[in-house]
mmCIF file of C-alpha atoms in Angstrom:
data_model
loop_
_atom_site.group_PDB
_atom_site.id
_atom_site.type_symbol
_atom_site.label_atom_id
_atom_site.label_comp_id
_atom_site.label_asym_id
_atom_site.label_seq_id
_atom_site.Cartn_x
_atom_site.Cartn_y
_atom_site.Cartn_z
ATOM 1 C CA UNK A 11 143.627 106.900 81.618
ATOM 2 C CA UNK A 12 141.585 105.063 78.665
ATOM 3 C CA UNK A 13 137.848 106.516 77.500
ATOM 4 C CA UNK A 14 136.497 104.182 79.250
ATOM 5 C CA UNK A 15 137.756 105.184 83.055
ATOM 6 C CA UNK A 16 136.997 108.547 82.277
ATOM 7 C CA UNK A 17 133.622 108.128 80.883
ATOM 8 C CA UNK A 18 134.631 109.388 77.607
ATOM 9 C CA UNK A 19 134.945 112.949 78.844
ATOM 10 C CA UNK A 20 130.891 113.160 79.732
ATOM 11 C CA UNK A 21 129.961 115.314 81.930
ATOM 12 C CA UNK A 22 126.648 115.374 83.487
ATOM 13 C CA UNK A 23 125.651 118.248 81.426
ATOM 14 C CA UNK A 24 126.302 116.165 78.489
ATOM 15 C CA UNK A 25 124.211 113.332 79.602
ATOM 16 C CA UNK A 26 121.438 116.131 80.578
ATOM 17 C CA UNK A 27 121.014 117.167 77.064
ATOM 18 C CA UNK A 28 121.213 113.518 75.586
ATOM 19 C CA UNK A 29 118.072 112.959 77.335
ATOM 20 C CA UNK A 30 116.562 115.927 76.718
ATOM 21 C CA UNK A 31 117.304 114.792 72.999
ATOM 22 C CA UNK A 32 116.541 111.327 72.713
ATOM 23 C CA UNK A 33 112.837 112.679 75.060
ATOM 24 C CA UNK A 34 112.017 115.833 72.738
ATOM 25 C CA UNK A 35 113.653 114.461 69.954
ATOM 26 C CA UNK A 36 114.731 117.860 68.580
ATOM 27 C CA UNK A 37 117.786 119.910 68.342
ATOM 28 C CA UNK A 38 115.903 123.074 68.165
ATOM 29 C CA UNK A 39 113.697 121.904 71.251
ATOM 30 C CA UNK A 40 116.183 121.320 73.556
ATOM 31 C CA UNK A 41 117.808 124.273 72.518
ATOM 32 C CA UNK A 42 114.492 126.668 73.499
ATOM 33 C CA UNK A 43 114.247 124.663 76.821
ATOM 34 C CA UNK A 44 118.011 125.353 77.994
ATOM 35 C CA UNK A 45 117.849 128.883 76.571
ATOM 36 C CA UNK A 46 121.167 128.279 74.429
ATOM 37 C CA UNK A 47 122.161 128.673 70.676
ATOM 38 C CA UNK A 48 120.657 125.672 68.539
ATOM 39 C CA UNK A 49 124.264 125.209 66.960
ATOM 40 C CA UNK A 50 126.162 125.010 70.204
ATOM 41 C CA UNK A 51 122.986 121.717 71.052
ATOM 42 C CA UNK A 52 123.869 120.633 67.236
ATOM 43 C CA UNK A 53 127.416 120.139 68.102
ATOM 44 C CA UNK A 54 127.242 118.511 71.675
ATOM 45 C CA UNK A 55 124.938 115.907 69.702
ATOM 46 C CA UNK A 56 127.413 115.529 67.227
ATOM 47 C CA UNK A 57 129.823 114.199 69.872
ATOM 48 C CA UNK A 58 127.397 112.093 71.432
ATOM 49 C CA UNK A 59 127.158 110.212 68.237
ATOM 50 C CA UNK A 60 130.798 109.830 67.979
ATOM 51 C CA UNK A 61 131.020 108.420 71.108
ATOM 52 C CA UNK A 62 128.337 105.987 71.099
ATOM 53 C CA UNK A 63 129.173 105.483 67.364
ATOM 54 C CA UNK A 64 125.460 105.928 66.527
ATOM 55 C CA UNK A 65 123.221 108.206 65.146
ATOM 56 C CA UNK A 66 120.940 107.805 68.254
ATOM 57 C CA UNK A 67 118.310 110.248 66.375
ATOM 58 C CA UNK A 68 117.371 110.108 62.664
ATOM 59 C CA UNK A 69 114.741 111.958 60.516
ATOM 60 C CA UNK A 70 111.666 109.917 59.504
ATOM 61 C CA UNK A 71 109.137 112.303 57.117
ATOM 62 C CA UNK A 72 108.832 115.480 59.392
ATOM 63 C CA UNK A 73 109.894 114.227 62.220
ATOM 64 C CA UNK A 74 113.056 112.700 64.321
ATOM 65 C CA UNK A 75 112.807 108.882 65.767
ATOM 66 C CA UNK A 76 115.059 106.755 67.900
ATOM 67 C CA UNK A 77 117.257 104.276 66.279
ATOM 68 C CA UNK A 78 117.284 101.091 68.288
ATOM 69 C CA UNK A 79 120.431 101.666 70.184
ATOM 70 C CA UNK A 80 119.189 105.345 70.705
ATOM 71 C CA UNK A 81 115.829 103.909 72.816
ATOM 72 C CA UNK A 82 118.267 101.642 74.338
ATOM 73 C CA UNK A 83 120.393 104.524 75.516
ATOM 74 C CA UNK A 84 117.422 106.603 76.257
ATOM 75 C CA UNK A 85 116.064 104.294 78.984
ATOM 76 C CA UNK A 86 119.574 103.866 80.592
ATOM 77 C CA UNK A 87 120.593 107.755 80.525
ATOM 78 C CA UNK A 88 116.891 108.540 81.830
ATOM 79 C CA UNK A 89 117.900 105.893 84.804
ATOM 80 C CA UNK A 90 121.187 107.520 85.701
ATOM 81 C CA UNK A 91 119.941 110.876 85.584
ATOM 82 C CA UNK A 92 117.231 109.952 87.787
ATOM 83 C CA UNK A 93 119.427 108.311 89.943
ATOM 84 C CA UNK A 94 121.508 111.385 90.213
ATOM 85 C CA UNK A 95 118.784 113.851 91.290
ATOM 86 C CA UNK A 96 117.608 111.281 93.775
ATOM 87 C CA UNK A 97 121.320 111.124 94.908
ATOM 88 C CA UNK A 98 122.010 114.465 95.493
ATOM 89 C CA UNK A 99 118.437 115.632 96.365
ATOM 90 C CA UNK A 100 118.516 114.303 100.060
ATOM 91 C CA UNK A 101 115.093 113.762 101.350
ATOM 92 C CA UNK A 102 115.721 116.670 104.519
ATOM 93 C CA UNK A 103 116.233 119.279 101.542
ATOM 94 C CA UNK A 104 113.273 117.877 99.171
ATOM 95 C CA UNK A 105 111.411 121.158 97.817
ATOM 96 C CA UNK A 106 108.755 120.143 95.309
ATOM 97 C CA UNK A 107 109.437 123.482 93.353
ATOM 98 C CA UNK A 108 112.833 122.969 92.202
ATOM 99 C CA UNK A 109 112.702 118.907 92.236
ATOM 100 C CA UNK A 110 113.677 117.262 89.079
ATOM 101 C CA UNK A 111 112.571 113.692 90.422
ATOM 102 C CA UNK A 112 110.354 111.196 88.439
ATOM 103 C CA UNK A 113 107.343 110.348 90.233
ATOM 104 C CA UNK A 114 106.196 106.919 89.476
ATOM 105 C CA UNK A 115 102.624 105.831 90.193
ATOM 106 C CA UNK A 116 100.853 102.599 89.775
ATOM 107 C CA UNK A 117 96.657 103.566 89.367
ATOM 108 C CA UNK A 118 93.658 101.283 89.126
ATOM 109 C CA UNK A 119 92.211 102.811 85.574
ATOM 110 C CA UNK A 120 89.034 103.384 86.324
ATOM 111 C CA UNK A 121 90.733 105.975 89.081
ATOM 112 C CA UNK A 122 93.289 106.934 86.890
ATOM 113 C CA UNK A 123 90.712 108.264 84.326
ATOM 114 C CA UNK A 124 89.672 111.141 86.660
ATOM 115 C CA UNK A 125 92.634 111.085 88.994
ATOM 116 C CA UNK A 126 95.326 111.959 86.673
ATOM 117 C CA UNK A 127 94.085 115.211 84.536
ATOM 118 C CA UNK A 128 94.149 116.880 88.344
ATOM 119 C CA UNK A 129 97.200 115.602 89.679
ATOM 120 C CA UNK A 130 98.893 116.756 86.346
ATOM 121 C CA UNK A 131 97.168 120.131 86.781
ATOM 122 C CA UNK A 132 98.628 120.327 90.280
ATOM 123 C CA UNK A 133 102.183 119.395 89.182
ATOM 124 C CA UNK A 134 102.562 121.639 86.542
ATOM 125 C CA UNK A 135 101.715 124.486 89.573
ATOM 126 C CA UNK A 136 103.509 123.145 92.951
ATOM 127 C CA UNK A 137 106.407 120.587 90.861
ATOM 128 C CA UNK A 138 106.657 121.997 87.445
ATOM 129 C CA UNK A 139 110.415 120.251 87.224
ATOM 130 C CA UNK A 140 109.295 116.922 88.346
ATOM 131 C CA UNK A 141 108.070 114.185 85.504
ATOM 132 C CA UNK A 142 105.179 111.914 85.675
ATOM 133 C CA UNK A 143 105.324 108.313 84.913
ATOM 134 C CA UNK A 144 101.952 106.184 85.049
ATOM 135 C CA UNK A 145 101.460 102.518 85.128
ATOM 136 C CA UNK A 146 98.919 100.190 85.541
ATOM 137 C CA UNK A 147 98.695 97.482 88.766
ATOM 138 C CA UNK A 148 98.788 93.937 87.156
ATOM 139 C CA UNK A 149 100.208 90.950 88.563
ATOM 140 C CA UNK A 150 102.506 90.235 85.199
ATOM 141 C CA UNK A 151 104.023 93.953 85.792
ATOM 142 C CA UNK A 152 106.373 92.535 88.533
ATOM 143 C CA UNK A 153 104.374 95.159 90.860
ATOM 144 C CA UNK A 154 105.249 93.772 94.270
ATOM 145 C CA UNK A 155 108.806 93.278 93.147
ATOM 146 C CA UNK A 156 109.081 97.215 91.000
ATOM 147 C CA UNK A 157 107.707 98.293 94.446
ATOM 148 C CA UNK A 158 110.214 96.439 97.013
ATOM 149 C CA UNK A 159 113.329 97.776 95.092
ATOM 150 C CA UNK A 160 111.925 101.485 94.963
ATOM 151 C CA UNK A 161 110.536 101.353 91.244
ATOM 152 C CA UNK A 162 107.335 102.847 92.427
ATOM 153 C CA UNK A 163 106.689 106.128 94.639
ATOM 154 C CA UNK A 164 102.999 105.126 95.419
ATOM 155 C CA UNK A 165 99.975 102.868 94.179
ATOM 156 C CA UNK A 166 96.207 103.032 94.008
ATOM 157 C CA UNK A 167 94.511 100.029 94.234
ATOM 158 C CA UNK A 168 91.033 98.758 94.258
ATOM 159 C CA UNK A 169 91.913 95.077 94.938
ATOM 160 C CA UNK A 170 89.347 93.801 97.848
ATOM 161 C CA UNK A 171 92.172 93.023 100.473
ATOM 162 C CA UNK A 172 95.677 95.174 100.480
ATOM 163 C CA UNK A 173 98.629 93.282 100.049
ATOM 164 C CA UNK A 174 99.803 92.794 103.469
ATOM 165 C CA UNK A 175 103.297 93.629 102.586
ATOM 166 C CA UNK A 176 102.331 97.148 102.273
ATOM 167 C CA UNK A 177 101.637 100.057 104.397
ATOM 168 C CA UNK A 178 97.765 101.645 103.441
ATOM 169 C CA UNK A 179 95.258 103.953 103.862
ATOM 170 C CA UNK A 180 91.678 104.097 102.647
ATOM 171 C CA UNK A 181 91.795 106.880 99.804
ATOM 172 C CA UNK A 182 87.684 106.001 98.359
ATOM 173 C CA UNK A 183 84.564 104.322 97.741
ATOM 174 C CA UNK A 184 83.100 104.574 94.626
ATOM 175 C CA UNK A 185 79.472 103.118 93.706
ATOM 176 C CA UNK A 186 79.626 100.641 91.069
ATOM 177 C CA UNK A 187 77.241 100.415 88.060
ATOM 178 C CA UNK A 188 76.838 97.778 84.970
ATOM 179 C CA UNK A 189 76.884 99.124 81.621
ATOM 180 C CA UNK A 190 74.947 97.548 78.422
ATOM 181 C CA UNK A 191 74.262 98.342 74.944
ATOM 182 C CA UNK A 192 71.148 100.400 74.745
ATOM 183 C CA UNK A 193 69.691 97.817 73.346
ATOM 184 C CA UNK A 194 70.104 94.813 76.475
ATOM 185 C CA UNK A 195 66.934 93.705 76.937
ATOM 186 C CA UNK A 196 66.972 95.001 80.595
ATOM 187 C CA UNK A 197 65.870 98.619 80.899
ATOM 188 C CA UNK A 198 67.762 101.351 82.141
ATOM 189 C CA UNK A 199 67.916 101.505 85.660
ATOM 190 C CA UNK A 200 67.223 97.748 86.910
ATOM 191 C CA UNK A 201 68.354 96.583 89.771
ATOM 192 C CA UNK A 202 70.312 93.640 89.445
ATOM 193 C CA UNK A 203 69.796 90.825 91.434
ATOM 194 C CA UNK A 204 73.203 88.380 92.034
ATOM 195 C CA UNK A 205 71.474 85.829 89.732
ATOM 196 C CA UNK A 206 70.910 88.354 87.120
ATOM 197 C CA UNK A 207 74.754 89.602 87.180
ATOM 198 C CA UNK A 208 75.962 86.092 87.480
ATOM 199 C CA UNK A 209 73.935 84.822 84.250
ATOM 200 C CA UNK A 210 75.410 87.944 82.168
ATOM 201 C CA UNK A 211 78.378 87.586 79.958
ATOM 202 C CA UNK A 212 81.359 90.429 81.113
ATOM 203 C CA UNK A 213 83.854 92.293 79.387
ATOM 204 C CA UNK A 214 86.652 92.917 82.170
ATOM 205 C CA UNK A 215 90.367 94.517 81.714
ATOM 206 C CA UNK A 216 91.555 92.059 83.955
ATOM 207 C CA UNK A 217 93.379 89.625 82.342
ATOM 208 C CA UNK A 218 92.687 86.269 83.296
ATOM 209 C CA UNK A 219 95.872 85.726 85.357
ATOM 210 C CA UNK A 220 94.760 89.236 86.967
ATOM 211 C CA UNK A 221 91.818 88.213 88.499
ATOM 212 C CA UNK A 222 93.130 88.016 92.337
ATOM 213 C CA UNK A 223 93.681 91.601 92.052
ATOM 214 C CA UNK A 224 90.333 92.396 89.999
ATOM 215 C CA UNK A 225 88.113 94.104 92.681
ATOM 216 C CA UNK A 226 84.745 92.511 90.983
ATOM 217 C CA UNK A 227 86.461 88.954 90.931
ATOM 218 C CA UNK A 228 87.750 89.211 94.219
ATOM 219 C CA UNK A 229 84.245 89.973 96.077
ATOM 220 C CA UNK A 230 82.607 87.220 93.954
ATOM 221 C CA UNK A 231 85.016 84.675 95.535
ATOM 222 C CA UNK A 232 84.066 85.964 98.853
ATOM 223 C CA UNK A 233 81.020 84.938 97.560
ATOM 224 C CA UNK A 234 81.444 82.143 96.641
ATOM 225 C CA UNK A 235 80.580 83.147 92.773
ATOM 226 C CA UNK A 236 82.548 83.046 89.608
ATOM 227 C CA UNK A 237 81.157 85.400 87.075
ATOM 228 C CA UNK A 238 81.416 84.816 83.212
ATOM 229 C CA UNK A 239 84.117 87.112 81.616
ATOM 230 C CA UNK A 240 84.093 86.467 77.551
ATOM 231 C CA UNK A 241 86.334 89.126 76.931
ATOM 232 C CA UNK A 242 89.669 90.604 78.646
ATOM 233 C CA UNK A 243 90.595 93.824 77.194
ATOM 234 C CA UNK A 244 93.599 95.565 78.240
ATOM 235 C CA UNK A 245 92.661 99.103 76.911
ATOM 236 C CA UNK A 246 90.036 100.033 79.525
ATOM 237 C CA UNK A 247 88.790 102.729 77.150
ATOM 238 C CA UNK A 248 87.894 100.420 74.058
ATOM 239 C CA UNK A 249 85.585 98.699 76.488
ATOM 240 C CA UNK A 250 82.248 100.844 76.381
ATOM 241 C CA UNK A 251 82.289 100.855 72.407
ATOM 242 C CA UNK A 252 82.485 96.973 72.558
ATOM 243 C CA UNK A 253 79.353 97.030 74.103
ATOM 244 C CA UNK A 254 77.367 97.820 71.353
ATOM 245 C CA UNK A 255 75.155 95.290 69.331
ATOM 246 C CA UNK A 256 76.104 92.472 72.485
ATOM 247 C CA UNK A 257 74.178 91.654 75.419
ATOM 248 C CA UNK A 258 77.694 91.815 77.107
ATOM 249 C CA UNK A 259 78.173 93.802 80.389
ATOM 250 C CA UNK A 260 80.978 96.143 82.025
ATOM 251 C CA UNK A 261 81.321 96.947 85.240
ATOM 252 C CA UNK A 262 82.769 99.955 86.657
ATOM 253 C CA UNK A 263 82.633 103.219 88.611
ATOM 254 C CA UNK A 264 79.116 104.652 88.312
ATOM 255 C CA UNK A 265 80.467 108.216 87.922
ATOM 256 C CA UNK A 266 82.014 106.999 84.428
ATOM 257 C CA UNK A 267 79.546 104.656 83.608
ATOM 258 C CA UNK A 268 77.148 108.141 83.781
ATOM 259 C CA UNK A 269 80.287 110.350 81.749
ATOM 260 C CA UNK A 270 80.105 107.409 78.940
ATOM 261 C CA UNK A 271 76.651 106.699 78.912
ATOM 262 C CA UNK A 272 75.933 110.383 77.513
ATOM 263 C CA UNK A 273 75.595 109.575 74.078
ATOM 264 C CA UNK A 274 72.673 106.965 74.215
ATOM 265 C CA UNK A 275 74.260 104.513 72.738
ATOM 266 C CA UNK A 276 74.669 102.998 76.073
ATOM 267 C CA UNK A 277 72.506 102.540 79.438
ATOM 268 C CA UNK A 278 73.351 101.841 83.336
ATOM 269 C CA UNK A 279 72.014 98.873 85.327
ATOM 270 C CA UNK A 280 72.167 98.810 89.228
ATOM 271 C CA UNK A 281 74.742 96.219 90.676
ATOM 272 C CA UNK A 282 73.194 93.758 93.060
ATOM 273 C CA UNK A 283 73.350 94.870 96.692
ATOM 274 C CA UNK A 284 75.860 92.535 97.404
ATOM 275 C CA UNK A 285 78.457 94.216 94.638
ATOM 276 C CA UNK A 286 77.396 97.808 95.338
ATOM 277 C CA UNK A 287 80.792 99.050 96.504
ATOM 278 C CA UNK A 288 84.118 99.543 95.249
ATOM 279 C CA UNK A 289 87.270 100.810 97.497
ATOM 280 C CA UNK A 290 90.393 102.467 96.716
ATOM 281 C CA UNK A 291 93.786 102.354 98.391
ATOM 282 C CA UNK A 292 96.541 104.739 98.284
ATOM 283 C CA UNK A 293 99.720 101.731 99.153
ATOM 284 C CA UNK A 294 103.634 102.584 99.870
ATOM 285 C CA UNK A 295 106.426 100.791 101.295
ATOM 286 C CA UNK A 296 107.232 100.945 104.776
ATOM 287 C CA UNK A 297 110.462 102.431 104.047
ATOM 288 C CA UNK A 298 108.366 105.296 102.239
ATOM 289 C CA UNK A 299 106.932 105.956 105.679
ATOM 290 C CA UNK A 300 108.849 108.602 107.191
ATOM 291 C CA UNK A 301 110.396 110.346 103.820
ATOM 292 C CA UNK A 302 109.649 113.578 103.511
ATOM 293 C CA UNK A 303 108.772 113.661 99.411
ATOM 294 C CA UNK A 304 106.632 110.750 99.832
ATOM 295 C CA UNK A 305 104.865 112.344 102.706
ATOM 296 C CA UNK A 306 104.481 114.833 100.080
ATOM 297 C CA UNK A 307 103.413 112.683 97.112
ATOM 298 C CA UNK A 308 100.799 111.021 99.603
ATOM 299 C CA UNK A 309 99.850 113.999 100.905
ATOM 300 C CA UNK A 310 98.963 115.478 97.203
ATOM 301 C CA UNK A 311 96.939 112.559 95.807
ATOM 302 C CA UNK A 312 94.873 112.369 98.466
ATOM 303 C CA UNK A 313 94.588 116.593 99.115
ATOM 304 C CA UNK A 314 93.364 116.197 95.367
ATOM 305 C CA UNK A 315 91.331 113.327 96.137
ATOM 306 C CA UNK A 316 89.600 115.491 98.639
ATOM 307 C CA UNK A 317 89.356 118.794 97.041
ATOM 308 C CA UNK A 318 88.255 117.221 93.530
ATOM 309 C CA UNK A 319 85.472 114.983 94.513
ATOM 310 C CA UNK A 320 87.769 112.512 92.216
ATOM 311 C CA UNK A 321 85.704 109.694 91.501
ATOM 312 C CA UNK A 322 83.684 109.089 94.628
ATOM 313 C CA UNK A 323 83.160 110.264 98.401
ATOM 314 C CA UNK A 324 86.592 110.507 99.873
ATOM 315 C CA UNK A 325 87.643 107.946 102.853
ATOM 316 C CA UNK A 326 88.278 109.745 106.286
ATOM 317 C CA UNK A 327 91.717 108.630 107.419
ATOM 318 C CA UNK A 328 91.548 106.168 110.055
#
């Protein structure tokens, strides 16, 4: 039997600690986590490299990095593994305490900014095993594709109209606000007519292509209105400190517009009564319906959801 029939003698342990290894990125590290000697980690790496004939880790200054075909191997071991626990962890005997699974989440930003310091809080309590992996809903993402073959575990959208594809529930409303520089010649606290917001320029982290999914966009068009977006910035937390010096505009969740607004060097505007409100969906695939850890997973986002006050005035379940 050649290496290559027999996996090269890797075992799953093996492939454990490579991605513990090419994740911490230290010998020492992994050692403390699996409680074993840091020579007996040293050597198993050693034989890694052999067998992938690669370093897979080298020192840069104080620190280890991934050489190119060690982040290529990283993101194919993390796969397997995942694949594995998935495998043998059948959904009848899921137990969020000793779970090792991945749970992958697509969140609008502007939820994800309070959302995620709880649910991270909560995992490290009820699924301290279990990894997080955050993304961000956009159209260019491949979402509705990721979701169909399984890449996701659950989204939170804020798009005006749920993809029909998808199962839903209402998760929350949040009241929307329009931040300026302090300086806009609007003062603090005007209500905005629709011919006010429409004549404003907007900063917006929807890209362009994005805007069928951009919850502001998509209740313009409604509408029958096309606001003016001069900038699309991806990094929704650059956006505030662009405001300054420009007669620009953001929209967003009043509750941040208040936590950014703190310093003075910015000041809230009231949307137009036709743009007051903003919902939030938590979204799965119908094959997601019955399984017992995404029961779970749905069950916890929108327990915290509830318990939290996250962003806004929870939904009641219809």
């Amino acid at each position: 039997m050649n290496g290559r029939s027999n996996f090269f003698g890797l075992s799953l342990h093996d492939l454990d600690i490579l991605r513990r290894l090419l994740t911490v990125r230290s010998v020492s590290g992994v050692a403390t986590q699996l409680g074993q000697s840091q020579p007996s980690i040293s050597a198993i790496l050693r034989r890694l490299r052999d067998i992938f004939g690669d370093p897979l880790l080298v020192r840069s200054g104080q620190k280890m990095v991934l050489t190119e075909k060690g982040m290529l191997v990283s993101a194919q071991v993390e796969a397997l593994m995942n694949g594995f626990v998935e495998l043998l962890e059948s959904d009848e005997t899921f137990d969020p305490a000793t779970s090792e699974r991945t749970i992958r989440i697509a969140a609008a930003t502007s939820f994800e900014f309070f959302l995620v310091p709880h649910l991270i809080t909560e995992l490290s309590r009820i699924a301290p095993r279990c990894r997080l992996e955050l993304f961000v809903p956009t159209l260019q993402s491949g979402l509705e594709t990721e979701r169909e073959s399984g890449g996701l575990d659950a989204i939170v959208g804020n798009w005006p109209v749920p993809p029909p594809h998808l199962k839903h529930m209402p998760l929350a409303t949040a009241e929307l606000a329009c931040l300026v520089c302090a300086s806009h010649p609007f003062p603090a606290g005007t209500q905005l007519t629709l011919e006010d917001y429409l004549r404003l320029g907007h900063i917006s982290p929807s890209s362009p292509q994005d805007l069928s999914i951009s919850p502001i966009d998509g209740m313009l068009a409604r509408l029958g209105h096309e606001r003016r977006v001069v900038i699309s910035v991806p990094d929704y937390a650059i956006i505030p400190q662009l405001l300054a010096g420009t007669q620009h505009a953001f929209t967003v969740g009043r509750r941040y517009a208040e936590h950014v607004s703190e310093g003075g060097k910015l000041k809230i505007l009231l949307m137009p009564e036709e743009l007051g409100v903003m919902a939030f969906y938590l979204l799965w695939h119908e094959r997601s319906q019955s399984s017992r850890y995404h029961r779970w997973l749905r069950d916890t986002i929108r327990r915290l959801v509830r318990e939290r006050d996250v962003l806004a005035v929870p939904v009641d379940r219809p």
